Short mmCIF file of C-alpha atoms (C1' of nucleotides) in Angstrom, two decimals:
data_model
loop_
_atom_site.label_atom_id
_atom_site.label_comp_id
_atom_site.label_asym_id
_atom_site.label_seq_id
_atom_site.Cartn_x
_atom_site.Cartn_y
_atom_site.Cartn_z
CA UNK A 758 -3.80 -20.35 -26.72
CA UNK A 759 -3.50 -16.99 -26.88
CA UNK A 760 -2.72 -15.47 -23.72
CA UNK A 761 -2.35 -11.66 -22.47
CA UNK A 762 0.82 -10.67 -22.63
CA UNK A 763 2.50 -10.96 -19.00
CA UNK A 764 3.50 -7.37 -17.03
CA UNK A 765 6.65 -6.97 -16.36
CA UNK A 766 6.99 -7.03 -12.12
CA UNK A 767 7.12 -3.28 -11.65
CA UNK A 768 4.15 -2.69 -13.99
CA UNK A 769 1.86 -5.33 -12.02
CA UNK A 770 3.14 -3.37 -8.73
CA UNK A 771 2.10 -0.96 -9.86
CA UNK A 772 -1.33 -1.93 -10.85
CA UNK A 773 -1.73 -3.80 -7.81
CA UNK A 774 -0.36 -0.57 -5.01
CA UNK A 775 -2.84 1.67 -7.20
CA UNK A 776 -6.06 -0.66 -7.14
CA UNK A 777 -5.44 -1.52 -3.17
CA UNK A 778 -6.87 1.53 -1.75
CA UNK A 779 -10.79 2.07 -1.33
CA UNK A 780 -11.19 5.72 -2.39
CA UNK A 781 -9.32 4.70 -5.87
CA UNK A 782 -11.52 1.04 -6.44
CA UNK A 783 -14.64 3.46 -6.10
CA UNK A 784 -12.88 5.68 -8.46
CA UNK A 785 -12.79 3.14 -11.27
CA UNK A 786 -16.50 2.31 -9.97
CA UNK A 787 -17.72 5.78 -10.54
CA UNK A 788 -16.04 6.08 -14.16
CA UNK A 789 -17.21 3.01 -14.79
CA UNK A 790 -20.44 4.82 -15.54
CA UNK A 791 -18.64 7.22 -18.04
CA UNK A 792 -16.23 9.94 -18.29
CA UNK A 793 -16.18 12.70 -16.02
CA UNK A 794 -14.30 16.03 -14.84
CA UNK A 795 -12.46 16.20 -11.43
CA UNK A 796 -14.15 18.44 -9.88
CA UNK A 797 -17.65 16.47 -10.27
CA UNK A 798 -16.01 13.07 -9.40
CA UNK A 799 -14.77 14.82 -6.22
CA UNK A 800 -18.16 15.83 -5.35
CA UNK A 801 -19.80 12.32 -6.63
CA UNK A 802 -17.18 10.39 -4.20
CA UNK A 803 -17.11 12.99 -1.43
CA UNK A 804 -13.75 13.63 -0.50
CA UNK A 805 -11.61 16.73 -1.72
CA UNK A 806 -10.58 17.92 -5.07
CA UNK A 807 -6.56 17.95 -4.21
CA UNK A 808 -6.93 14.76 -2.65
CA UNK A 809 -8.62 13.25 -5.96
CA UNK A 810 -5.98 14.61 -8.16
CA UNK A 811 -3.94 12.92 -6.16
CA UNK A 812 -5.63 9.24 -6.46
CA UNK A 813 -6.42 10.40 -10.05
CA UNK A 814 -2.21 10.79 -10.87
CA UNK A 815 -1.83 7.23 -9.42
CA UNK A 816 -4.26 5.62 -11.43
CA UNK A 817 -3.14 7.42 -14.64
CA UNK A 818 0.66 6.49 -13.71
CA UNK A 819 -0.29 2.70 -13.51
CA UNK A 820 -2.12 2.85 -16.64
CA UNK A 821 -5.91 2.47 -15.43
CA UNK A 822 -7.58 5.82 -16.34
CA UNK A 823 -6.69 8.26 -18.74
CA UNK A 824 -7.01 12.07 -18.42
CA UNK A 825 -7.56 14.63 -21.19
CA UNK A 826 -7.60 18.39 -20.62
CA UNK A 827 -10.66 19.82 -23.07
CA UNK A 828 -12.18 23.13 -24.04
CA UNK A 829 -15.38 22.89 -23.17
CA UNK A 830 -18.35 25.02 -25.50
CA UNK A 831 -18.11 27.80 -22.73
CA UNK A 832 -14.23 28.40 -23.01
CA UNK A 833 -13.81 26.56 -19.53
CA UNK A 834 -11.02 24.10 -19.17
CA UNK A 835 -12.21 20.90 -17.50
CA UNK A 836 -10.08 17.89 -17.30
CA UNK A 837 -11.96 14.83 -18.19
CA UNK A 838 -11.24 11.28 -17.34
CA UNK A 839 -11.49 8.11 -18.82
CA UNK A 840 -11.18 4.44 -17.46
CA UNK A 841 -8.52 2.43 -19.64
CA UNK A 842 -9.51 -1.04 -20.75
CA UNK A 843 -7.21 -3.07 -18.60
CA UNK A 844 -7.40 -6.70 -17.89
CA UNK A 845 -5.17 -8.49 -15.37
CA UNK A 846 -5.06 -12.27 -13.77
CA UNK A 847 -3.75 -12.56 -10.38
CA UNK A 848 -2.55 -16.50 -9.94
CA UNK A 849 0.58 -17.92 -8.25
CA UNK A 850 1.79 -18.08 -11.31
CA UNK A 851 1.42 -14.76 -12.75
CA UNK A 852 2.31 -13.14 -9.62
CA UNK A 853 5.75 -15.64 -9.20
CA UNK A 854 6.87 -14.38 -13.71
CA UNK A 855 6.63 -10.66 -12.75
CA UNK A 856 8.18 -11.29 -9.84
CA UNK A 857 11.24 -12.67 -11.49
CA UNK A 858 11.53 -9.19 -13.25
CA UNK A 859 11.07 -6.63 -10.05
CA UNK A 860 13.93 -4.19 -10.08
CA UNK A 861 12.60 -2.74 -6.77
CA UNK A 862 13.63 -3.47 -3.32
CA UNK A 863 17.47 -2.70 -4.11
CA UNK A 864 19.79 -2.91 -0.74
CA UNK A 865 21.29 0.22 0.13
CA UNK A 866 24.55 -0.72 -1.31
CA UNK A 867 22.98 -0.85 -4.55
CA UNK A 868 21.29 2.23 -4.57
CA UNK A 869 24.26 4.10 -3.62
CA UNK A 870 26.27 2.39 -6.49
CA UNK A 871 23.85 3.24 -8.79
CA UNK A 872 24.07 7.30 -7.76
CA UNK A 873 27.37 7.20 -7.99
CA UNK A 874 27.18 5.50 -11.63
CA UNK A 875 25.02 7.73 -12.60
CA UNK A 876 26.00 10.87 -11.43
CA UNK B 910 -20.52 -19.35 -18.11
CA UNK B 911 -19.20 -20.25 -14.97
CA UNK B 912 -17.79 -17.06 -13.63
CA UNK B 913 -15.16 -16.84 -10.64
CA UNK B 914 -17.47 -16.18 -7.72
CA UNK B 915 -17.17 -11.91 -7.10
CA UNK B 916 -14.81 -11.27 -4.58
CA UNK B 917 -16.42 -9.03 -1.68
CA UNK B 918 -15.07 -5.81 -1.81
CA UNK B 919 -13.17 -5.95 1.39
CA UNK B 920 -11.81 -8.89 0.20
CA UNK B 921 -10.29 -7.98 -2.82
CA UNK B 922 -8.55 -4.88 -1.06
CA UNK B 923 -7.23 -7.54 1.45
CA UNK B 924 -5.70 -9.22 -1.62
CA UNK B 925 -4.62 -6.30 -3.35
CA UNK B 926 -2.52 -5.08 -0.84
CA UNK B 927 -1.07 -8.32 0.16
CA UNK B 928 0.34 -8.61 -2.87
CA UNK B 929 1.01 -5.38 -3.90
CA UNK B 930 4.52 -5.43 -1.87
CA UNK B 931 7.52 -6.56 -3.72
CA UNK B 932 8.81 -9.08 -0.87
CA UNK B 933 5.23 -10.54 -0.87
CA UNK B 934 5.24 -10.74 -4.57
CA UNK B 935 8.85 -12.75 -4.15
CA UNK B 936 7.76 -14.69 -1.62
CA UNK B 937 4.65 -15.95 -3.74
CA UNK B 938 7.10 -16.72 -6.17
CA UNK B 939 9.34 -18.28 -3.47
CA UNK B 940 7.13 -20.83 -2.23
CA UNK B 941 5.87 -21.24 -6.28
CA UNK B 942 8.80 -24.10 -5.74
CA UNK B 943 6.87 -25.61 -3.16
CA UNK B 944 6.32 -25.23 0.45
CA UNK B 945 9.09 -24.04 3.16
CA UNK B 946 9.68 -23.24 6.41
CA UNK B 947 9.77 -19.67 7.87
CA UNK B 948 13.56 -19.43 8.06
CA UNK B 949 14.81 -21.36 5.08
CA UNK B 950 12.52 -18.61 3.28
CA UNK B 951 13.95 -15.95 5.06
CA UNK B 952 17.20 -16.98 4.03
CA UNK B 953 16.25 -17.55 0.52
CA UNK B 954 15.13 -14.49 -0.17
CA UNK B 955 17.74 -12.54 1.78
CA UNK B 956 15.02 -10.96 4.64
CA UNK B 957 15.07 -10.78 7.88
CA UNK B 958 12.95 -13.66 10.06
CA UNK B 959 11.04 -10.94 11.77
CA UNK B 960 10.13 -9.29 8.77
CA UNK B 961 9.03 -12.39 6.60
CA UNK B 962 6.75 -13.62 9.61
CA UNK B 963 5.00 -9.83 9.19
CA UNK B 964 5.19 -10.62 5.52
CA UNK B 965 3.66 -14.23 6.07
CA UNK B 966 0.88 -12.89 8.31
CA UNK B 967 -0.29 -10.70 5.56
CA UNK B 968 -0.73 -13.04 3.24
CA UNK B 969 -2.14 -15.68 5.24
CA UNK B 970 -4.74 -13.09 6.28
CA UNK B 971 -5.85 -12.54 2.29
CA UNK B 972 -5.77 -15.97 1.81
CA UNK B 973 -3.60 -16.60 -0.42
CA UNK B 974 -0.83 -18.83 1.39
CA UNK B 975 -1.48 -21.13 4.79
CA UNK B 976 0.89 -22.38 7.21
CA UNK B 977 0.99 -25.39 9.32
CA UNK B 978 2.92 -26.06 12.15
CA UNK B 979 4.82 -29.58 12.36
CA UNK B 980 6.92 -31.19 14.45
CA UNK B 981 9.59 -32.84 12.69
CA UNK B 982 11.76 -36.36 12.77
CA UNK B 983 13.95 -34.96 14.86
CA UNK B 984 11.05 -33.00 17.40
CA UNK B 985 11.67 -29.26 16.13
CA UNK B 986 8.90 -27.66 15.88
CA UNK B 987 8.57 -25.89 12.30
CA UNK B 988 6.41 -23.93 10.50
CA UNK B 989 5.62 -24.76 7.24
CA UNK B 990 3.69 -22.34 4.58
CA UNK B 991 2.33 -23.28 1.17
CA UNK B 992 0.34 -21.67 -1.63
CA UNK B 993 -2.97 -21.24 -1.90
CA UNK B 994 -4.35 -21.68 -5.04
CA UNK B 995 -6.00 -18.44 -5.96
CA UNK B 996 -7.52 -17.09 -8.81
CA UNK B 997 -8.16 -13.44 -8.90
CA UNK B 998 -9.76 -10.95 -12.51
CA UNK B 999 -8.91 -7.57 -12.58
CA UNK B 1000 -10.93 -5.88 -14.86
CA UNK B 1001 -13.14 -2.05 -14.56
CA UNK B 1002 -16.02 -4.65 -13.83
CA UNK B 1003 -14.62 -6.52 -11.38
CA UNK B 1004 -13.21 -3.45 -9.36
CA UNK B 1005 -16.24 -1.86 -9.78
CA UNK B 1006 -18.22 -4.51 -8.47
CA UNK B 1007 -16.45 -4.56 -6.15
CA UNK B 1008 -16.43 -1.12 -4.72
CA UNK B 1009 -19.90 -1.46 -4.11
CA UNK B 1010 -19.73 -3.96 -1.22
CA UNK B 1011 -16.73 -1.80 0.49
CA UNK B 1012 -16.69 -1.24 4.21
CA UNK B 1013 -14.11 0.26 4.44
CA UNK B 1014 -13.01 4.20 4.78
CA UNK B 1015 -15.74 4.83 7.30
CA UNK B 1016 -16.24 8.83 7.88
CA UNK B 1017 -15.15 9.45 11.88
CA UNK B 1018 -19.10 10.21 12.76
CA UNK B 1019 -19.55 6.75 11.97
CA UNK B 1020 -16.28 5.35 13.20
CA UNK B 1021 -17.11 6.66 16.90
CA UNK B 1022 -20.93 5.97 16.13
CA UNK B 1023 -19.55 2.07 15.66
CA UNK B 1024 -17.26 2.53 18.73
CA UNK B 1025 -19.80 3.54 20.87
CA UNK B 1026 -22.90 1.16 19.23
CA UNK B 1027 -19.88 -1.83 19.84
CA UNK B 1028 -19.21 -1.18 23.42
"C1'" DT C 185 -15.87 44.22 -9.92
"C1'" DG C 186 -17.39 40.31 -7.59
"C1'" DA C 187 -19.11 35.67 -7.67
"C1'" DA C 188 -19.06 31.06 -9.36
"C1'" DC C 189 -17.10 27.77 -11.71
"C1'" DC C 190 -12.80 25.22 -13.68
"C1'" DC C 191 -7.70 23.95 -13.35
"C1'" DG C 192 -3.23 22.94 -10.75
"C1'" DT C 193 0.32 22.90 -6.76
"C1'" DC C 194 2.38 23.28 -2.24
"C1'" DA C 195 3.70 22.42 2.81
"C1'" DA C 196 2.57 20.42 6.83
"C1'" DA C 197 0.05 17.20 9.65
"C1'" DA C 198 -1.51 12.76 10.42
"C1'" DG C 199 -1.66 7.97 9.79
"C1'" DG C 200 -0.14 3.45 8.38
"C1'" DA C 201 3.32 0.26 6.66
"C1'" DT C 202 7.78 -1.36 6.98
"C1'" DC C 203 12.07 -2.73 9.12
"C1'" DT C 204 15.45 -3.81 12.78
"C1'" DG C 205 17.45 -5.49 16.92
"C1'" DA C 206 16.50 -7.40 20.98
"C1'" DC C 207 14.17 -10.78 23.85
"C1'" DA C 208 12.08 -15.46 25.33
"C1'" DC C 209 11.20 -20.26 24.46
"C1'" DA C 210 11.98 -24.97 22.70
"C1'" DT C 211 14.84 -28.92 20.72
"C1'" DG C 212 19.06 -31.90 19.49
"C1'" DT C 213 24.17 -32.22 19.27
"C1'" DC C 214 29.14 -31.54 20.48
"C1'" DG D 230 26.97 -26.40 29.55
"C1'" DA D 231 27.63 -24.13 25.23
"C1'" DC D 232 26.07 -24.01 20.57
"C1'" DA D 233 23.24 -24.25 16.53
"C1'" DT D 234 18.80 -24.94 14.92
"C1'" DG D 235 13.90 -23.89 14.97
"C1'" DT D 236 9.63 -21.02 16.88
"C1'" DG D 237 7.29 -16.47 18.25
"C1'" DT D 238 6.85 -11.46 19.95
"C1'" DC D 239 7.88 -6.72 21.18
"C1'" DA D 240 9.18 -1.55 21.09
"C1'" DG D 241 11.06 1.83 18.59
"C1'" DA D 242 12.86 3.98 14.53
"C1'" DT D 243 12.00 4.95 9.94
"C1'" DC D 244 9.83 5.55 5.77
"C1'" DC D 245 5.86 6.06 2.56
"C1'" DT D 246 1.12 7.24 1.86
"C1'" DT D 247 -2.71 9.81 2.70
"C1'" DT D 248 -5.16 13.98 3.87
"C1'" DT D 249 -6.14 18.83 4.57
"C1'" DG D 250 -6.10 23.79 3.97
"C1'" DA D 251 -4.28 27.50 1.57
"C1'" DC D 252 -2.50 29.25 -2.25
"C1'" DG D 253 -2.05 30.57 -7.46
"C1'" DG D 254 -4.00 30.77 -12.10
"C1'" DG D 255 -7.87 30.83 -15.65
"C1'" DT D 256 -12.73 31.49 -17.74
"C1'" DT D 257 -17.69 33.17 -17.98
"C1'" DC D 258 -21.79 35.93 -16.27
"C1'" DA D 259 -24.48 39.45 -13.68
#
DNA sequence: TGAACCCGTCAAAAGGATCTGACACATGTC
DNA sequence: GACATGTGTCAGATCCTTTTGACGGGTTCA
């Protein structure tokens, strides 16, 4: 009975946009073998170091990895990263409840109303 | 101990970005009420036809809905689409798995290498 | 001081996804 | 015949994502 808690829409959005792109499913591959510092992954993957920052930020804002700047014995700053334990289904049913919550796709009438409420 | 059979690697990018969209994740949810027609969706979820048949392809293409033409009582032609029961784990393992068996992101050496082997 | 590492950020180019407004075709009804 | 319904497709505009190269900063070690 017990079940995993369901995502709200936006959060399973953006779980979903992060893990559909092949350089960032090979980035949870590769730290699926352990932690490791950016510049190493870029190397072990083989594309550049801005571009894997850039994956890197994604996966971090969805919740997926985790990144933690460290000292290392030599005084050099390396930024290590983590995978997070996540665990997701994907059924028609789980997909249609966090659908029911998306906040996303507002018409253009809406997203001016909102600037102008907010500002 | 009977496992959902691994997605291929391909295949679960096929799925992820299907769904990561929020008008695919609201149609999903949409035909989660059972099946429809292409423009009773459209009108449903407030979309343009156009758009939802680009919307439908993608989906169709991952698998996860199908559509069927018919030919109504009174001889229209119509295009039904209905969901596909799917079942999908998102886990490290499972995206690391299947990483391994990508295809995709091809350096260009071996995209004209291809090209050229192909033709 | 220069080289070899590490970190981050930026602007601009390139590519892909999305969206819209036409168009063409068919059918049944007023 | 005109109209409302359904189907599909296309070109072009637009927007978002991805990618690269060039910066800036820091630390150790020879």
């Amino acid at each position: 009975m017990s079940r995993p808690p369901a995502p709200s829409g936006d959060d399973l959005l953006k779980v979903l946009t992060a893990l559909g792109n092949p350089h960032r499913m090979r980035i949870v591959a590769a730290l699926g073998g352990g932690r490791n510092y950016v510049s190493a992954l870029a190397r072990e993957i083989g594309i550049g170091r801005p571009l894997l920052h850039m994956h890197l930020q994604r996966l971090e804002a969805a919740g997926l990895v985790t990144g933690t700047l460290e000292l290392a014995a030599n005084g050099k700053a390396m930024k290590y990263f983590e995978l997070t334990p996540f665990a997701y289904v994907l059924t028609p049913e789980t997909v249609a409840g966090a659908a029911l919550t998306l906040t996303t796709e507002l018409t253009k009438e809406e997203k001016t109303t909102m600037k102008e409420t907010t500002s």
